Structures are given as C-alpha cells and as structure tokens.
Short mmCIF file of C-alpha atoms in Angstrom, two decimals:
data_model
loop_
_atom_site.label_atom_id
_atom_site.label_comp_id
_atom_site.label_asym_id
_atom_site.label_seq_id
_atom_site.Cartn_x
_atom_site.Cartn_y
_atom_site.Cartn_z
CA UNK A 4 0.00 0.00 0.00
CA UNK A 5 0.86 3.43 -0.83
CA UNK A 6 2.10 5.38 2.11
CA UNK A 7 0.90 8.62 2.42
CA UNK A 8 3.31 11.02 4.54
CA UNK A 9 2.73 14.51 5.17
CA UNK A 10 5.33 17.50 4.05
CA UNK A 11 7.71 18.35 7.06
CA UNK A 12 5.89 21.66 7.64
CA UNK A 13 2.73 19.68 8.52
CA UNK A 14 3.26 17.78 11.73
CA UNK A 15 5.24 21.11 12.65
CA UNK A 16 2.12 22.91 12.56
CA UNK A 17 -0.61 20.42 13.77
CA UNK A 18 1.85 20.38 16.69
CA UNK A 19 1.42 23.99 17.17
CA UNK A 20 -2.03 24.33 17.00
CA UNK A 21 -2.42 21.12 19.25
CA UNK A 22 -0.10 22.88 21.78
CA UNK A 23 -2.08 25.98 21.90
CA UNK A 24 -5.23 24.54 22.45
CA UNK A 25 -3.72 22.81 25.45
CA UNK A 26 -2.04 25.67 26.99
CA UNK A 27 -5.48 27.38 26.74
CA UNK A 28 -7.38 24.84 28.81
CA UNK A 29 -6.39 26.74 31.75
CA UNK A 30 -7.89 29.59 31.07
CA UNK A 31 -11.74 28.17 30.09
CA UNK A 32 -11.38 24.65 32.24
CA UNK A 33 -11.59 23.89 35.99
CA UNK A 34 -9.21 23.53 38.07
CA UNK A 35 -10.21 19.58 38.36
CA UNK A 36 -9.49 18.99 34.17
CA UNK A 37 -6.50 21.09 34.49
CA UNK A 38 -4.98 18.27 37.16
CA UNK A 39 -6.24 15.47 34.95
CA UNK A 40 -4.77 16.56 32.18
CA UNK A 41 -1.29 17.22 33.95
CA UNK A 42 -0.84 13.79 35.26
CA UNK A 43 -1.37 12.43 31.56
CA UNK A 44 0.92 14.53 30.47
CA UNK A 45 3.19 13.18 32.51
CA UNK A 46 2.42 9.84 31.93
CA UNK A 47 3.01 11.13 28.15
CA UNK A 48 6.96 12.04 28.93
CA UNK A 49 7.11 8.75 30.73
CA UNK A 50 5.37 6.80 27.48
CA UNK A 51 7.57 8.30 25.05
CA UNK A 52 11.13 7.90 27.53
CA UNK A 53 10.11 4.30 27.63
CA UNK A 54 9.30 3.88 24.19
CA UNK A 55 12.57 4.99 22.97
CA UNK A 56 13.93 2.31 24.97
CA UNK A 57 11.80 -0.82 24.15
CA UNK A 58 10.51 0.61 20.70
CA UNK A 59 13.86 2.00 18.94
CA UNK A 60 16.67 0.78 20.91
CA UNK A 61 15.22 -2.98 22.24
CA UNK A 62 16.24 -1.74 25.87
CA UNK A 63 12.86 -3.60 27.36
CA UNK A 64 12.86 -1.95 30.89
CA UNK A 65 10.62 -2.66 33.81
CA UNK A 66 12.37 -0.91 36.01
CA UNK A 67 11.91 2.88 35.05
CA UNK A 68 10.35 3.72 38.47
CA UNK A 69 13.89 4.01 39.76
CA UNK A 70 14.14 7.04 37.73
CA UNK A 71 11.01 8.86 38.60
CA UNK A 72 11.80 7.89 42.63
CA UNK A 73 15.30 9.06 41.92
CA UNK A 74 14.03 12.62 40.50
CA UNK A 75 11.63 12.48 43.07
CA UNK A 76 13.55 12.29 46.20
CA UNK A 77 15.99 14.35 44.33
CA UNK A 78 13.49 17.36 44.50
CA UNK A 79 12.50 17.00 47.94
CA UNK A 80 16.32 16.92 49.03
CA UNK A 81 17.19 20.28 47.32
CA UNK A 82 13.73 22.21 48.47
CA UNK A 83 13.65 20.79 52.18
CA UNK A 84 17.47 20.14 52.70
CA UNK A 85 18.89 23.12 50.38
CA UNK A 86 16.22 25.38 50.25
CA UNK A 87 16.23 25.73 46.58
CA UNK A 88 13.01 26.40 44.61
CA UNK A 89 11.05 23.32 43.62
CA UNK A 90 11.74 23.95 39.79
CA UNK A 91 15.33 24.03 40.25
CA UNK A 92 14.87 20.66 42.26
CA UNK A 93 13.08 19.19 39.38
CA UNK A 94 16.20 20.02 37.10
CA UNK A 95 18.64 18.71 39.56
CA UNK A 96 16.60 15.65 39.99
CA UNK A 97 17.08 15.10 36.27
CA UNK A 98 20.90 15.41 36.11
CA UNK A 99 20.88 13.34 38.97
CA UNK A 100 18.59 10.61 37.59
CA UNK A 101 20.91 10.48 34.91
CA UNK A 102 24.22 10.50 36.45
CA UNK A 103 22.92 7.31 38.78
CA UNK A 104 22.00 5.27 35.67
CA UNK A 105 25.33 5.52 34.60
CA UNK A 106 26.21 2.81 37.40
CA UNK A 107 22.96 1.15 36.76
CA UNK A 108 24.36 0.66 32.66
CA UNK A 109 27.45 -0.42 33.38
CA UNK A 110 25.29 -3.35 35.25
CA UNK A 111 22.49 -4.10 33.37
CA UNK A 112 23.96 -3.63 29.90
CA UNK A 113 26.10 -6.93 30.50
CA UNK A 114 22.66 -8.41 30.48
CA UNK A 115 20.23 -9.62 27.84
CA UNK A 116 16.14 -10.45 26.95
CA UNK A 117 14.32 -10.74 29.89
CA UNK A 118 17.76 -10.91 31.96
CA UNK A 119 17.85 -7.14 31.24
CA UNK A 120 14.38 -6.33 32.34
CA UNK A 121 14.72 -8.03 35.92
CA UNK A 122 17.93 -6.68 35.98
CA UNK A 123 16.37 -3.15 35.93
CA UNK A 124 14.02 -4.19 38.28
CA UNK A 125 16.59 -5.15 40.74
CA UNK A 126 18.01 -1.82 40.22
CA UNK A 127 14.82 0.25 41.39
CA UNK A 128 14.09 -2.06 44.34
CA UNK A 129 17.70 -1.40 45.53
CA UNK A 130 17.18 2.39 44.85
CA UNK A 131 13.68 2.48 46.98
CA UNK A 132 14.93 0.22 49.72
CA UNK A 133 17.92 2.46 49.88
CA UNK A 134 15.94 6.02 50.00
CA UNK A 135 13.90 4.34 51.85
CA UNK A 136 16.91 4.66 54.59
CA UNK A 137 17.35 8.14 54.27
CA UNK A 138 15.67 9.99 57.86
CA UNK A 139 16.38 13.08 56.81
CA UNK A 140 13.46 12.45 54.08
CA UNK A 141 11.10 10.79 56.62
CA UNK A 142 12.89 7.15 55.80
CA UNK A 143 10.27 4.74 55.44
CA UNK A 144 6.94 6.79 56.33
CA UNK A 145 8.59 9.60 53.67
CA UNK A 146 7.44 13.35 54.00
CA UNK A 147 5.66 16.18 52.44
CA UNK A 148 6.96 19.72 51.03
CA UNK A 149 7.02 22.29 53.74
CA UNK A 150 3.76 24.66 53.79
CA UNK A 151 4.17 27.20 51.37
CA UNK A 152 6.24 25.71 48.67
CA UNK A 153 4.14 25.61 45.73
CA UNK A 154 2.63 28.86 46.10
CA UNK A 155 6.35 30.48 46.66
CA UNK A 156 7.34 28.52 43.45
CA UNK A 157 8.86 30.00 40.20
CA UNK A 158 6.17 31.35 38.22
CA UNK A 159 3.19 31.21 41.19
CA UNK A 160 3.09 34.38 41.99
CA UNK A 161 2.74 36.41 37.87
CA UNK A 162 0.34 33.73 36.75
CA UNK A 163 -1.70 34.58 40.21
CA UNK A 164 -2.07 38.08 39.49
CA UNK A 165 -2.10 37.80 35.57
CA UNK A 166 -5.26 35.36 35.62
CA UNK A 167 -6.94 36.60 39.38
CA UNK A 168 -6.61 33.09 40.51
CA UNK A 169 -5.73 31.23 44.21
CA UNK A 170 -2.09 30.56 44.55
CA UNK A 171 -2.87 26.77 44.75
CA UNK A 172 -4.67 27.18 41.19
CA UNK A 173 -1.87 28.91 40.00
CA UNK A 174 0.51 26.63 41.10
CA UNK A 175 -1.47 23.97 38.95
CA UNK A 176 -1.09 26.00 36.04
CA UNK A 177 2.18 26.50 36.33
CA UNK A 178 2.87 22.77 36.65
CA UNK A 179 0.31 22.13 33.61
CA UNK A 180 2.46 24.82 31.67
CA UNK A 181 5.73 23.22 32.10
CA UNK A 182 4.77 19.53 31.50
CA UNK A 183 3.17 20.59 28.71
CA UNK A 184 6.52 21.81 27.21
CA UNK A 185 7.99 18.64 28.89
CA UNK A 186 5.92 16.49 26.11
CA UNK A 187 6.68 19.22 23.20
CA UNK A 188 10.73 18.72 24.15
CA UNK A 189 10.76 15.25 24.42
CA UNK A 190 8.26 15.08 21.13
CA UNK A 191 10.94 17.25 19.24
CA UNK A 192 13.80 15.98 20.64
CA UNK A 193 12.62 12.02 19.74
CA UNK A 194 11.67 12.76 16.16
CA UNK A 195 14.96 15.39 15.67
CA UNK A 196 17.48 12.24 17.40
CA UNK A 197 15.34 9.70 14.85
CA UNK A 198 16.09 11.44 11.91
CA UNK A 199 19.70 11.96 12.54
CA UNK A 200 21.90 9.65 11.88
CA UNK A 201 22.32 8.20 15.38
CA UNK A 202 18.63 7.92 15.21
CA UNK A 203 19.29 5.70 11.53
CA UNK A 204 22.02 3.60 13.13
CA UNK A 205 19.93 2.85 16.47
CA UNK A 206 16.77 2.00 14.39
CA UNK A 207 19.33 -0.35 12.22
CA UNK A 208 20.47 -2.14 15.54
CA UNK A 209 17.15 -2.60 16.51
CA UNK A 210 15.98 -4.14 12.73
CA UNK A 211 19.89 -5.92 12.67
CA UNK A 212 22.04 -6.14 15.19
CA UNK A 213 24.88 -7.36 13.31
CA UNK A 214 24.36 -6.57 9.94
CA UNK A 215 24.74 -2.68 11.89
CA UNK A 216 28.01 -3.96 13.20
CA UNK A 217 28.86 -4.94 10.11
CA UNK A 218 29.15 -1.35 8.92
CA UNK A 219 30.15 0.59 11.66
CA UNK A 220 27.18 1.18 13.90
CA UNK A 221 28.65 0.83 17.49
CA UNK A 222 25.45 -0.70 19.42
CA UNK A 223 26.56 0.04 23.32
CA UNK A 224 27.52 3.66 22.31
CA UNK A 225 23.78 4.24 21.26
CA UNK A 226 21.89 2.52 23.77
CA UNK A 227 24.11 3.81 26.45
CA UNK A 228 23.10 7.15 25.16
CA UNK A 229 19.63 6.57 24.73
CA UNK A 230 19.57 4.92 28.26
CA UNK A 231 21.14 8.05 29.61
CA UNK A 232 18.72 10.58 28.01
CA UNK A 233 15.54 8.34 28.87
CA UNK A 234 16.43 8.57 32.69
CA UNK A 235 17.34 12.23 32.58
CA UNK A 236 13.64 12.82 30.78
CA UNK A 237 11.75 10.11 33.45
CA UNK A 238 13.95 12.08 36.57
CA UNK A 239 12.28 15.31 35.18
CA UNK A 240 9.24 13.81 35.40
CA UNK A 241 9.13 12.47 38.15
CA UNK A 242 10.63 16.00 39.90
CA UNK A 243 6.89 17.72 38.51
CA UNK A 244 4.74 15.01 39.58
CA UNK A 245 5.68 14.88 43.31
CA UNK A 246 5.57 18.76 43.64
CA UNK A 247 1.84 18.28 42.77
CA UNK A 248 1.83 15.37 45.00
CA UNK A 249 3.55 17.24 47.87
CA UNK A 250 4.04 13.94 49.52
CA UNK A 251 6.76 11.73 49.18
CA UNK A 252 7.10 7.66 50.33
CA UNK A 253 9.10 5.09 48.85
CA UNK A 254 6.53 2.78 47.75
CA UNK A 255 4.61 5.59 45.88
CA UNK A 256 7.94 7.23 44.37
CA UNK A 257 9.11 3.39 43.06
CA UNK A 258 5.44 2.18 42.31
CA UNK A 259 5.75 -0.12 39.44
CA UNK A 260 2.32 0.05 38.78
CA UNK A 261 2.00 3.46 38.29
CA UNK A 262 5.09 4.64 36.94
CA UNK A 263 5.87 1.31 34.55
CA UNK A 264 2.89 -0.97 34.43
CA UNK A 265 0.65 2.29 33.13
CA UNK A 266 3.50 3.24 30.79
CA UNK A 267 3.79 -0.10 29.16
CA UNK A 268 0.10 -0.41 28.41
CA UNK A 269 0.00 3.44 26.69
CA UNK A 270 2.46 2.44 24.37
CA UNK A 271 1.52 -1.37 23.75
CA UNK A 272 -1.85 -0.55 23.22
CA UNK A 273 -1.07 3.15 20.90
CA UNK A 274 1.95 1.56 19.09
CA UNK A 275 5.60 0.48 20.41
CA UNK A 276 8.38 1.96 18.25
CA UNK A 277 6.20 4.69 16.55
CA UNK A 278 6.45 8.00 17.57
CA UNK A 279 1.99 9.08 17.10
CA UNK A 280 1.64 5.48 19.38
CA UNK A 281 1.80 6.64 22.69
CA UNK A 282 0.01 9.56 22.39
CA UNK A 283 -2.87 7.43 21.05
CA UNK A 284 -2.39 5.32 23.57
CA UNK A 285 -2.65 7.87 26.35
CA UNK A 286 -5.84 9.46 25.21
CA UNK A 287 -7.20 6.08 25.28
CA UNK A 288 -6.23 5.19 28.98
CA UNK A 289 -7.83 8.68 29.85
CA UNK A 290 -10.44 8.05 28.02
CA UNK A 291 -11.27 4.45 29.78
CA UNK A 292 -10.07 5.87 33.28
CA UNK A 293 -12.83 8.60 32.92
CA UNK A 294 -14.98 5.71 31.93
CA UNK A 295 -14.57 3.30 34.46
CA UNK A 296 -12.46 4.91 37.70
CA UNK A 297 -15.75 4.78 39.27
CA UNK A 298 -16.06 0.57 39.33
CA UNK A 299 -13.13 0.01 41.69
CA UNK A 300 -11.20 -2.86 40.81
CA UNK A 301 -13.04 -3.80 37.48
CA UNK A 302 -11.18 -0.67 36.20
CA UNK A 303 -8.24 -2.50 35.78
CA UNK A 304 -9.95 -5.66 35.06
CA UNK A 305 -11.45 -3.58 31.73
CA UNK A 306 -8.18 -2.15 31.30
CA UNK A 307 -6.32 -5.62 31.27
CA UNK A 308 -8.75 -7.07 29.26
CA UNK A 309 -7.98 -4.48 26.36
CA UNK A 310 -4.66 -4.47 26.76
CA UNK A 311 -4.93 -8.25 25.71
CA UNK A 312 -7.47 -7.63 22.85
CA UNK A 313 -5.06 -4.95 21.42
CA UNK A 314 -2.37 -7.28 21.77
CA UNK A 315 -4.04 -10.24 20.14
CA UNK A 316 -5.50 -8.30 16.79
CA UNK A 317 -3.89 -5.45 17.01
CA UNK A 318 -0.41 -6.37 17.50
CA UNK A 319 1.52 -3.05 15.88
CA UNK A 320 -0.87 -1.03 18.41
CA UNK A 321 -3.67 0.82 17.63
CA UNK A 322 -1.52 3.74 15.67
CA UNK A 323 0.55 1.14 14.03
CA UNK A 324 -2.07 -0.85 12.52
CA UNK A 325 -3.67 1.92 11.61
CA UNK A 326 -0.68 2.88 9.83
CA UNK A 327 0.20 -0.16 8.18
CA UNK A 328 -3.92 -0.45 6.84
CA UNK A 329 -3.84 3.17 5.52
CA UNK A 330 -0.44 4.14 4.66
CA UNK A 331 -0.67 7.21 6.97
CA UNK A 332 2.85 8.60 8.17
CA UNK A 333 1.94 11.46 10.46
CA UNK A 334 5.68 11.51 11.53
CA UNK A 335 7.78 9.55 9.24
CA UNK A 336 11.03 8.70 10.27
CA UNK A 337 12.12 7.02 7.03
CA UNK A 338 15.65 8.27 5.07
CA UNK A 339 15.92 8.94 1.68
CA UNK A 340 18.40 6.88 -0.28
CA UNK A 341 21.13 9.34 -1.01
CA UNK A 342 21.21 10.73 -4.78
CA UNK A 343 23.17 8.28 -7.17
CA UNK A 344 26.47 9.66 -7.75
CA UNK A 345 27.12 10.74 -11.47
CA UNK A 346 29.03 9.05 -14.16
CA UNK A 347 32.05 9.81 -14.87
CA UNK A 348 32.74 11.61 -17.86
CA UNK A 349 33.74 9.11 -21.00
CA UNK A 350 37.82 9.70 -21.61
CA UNK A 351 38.32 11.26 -24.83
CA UNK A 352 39.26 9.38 -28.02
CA UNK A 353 42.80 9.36 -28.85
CA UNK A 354 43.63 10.03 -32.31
CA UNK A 355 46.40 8.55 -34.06
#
C-alpha cells in the first residue's frame, strides 16, 4: 500500500495548533481537568522515555520507576534540605537521575532479553529500599513539602495576578504549563534524534544487530546514550509530579504500577516503536479511566482485558495498525536513499 506522509511543515504545525489549544485549557477549564490533564501529560513524557527504549533501541525496561523515585527524592532533598526552589529541584533531579543510571548501565547492559528487564528491576528495588533509609526524608513513612512551597514557586506568583486566581490554582497551572513543554521537548527531541543519523544507526540495531556492526554502527555507544537521556527525561518527570503530589514515600515514588505498568500499556496498546503510538495510547487510557475509575477494581480488570485484545489483533498497536492499513505517516522517520552519484565523464578518443 501506498504510504501517504505529510510534508515536514505539517506535523510542525498540527503540533502547534495542538499545543495551543492545550495551553489554553487553563484559562476556560476547571481547576479539576486542568490536574487530569497534567498527570497524563506526565504519563506522556514517561510513554515516550520508555518507548525509545523498548521501541527503537530494544532496551525492554521494567524498572523505570527508579528514575522517577530518583528525580523524586531528588526534589524533595534540594527544596527541604537546600532550600532551593522546587523547579530548580526538578532540574537537579534530572541530572541526577541520569548521572545514577550511569552505574545502573554499566550493570544491566552486560545483560540480555528478559535478563535485562529483571535486571532493571533489581536496580529500582535497591534504589527504593535504599531512599527508603534516608531519615532526613522521613525514611520509610517519607514526607511532604514544607507549607508554602508551591505557592512560593517559580512562576506562582505572575500567573496569580495575571489570571486573578488562588495561589494553589496557579501553582497547577504552572505545573500544567511546564509539563506541557515537557511532552513538546521530548516530542521534538525524539523525532529530531530519529532522523539523525544516530537515530538511523539505532533503528538499524534494533531491525539488525549485526548486519549494523557490520558497517560501523557501534550498538553500546547508542543505547548507552539513549539509556542516559531516557532517565534524565523520566527524573524530570518524576521532579513535577511529586511537587503536585507534595508527599513523598518510597513505595509511591518506586510504584511499578503506576510509573511502569501504566506506561507499558499506553504504548503497547497506541503503538511500540512509533512516535503518534503513545500519544494514542494515552488518550485512550484517559479516556477508559474517565470511563470506568468509578467501578473500583473492574477498572483495571477492563483495562487488562484491552490491553490483551489490542495485543491479540492489534499487535503493531492501535496507531501502528492503523498505519500499516492506511499508509498514513503522520511523523515519518524514514531516510531517503542518497542521490546516485554521477558518471564519470567518457575519456576522450585518442587520435592517431
């Protein structure tokens, strides 16, 4: 089938005017959608971190939780320990997130398959049991952001007066704003790496292992790289979510349900190793957890139960077998074959 992909100015400007009518929601929603829509946002930045790993560079991880605990606790060090703003916590807690899975590559990268996803398992139970320790932080029990610290945050304070709103409202708004532009960066970022020709030589590992050996593709370099980047993204992530949260624990900072389990069904169920799958897939876990969050446990039941469905007939994910029916490319990632070189110029005759 024909594939049908869109000029490069297109997905540029759907992006735009998809962006703008979320920043807007704001200023015409309550205060209720407004914290909806942040935490799928952020369960956006965590679908797409996570499906660079599994869908481009085969990294299959089920141990990302380390990363959001890890930029998690981070925060709540440099706000109650430091004193530091919670925004520049949320930064830290990124660089941090990614300078500890340096250590956790060196380990897990000497492992393979499903030895490489318990392996990163391993690494976020030692990482909660080991904040866990940590009494400054509450050990344990954990602790909550000291009264005050949202509404004194970066940003609280102009968006209060600018829109005549509580400081707690504008403190969501603020968080909305900047997860928001979390998704657009790591959006951009994802298709710009893709298209490069890192992004060509990880997408060849993944097809090929070692036919991309074979000429010149260096697999650890890329995956280490792509490893680094995804943690760095997830400890950002997981730096905005507990400011909202304002409460920290172990178990809730490493919860594999919420921070890998939910992640793995967006992108299974939107399309692994296609940039337009996970956001599919997290409008429609919204849409069934507005559906259903009021039947309890048969929530996840439903939710399971899809999951499976998708899996079974759908295999490329929704987005991908949509894809592969229609020929639609909404953000291709495909390289041209470069232009053939031209022929040399025939040697002139040589006359006797």
């Amino acid at each position: 089938m024909m594939k049908t992909t869109f000029p490069a100015y297109r997905p540029l400007a759907l992006a735009i005017l998809c962006a703008a009518a979320l920043a807007l929601v704001p200023l015409i929603g309550p205060r209720a959608v407004v914290q909806d829509l942040f935490g799928i946002l952020c369960l956006l930045v965590l679908a797409l971190n996570w499906n660079m790993l599994a869908g481009f560079a085969g990294l299959v991880s089920v141990g990302q939780q380390a990363f959001v605990g890890i930029g998690a606790y981070t925060m709540f060090a440099a706000v109650i320990l430091f004193g530091l703003d919670p925004l520049a916590g949320v930064l830290l807690g990124g660089l941090v997130a990614m300078a500890l899975a340096v250590p956790v590559a060196c380990f897990v990268f000497r492992l393979n398959g499903a030895y490489f996803a318990i392996g990163t398992w391993v690494a976020a139970e030692i990482a909660r049991l080991g904040l866990g320790q940590w009494k400054a932080l509450g050990g344990g029990t954990g602790t909550s952001l000291p009264k005050g610290t949202t509404r004194d945050m970066l940003g609280v304070g102009p968006v209060k007066e600018w829109l005549g709103v509580s400081s707690a409202a504008a403190s969501d708004i603020v968080l909305y704003w900047l997860a928001l532009g979390l998704v657009l960066a790591t959006l951009g970022v994802s298709w710009a790496f893709l298209r490069s020709r890192m992004g060509l030589g990880l997408q060849a590992i993944r097809d090929n292992a070692m036919a991309a050996r074979a000429v010149g593709v260096d697999p650890v370099r890329l995956k280490a790289l792509v490893f680094l980047l995804a943690a760095f993204g997830t400890g950002l992530c997981g730096g905005l979510l507990f400011i909202q949260i304002t409460r920290i624990t172990p178990d809730a900072a490493f919860s594999l349900l919420d921070w890998t389990a939910f992640v793995l069904f967006v992108v299974v169920i939107g399309g692994i190793g296609t940039l337009p799958g996970p956001i599919v897939g997290v409008v429609v876990f919204y849409a069934l957890e507005r559906l259903l969050s009021d039947y309890g446990s048969a929530y996840l039941i439903v939710l399971g139960l899809f999951g499976i469905a998708v899996m079974l007939f759908a295999r490329r994910g929704l987005w991908g077998s949509l894809s592969g029916r229609t020929g639609l490319e909404l953000l291709p990632l495909g390289h041209r074959a470069p232009a053939p070189a031209p022929a040399p110029a025939p040697a002139p005759a040589i006359r006797p």
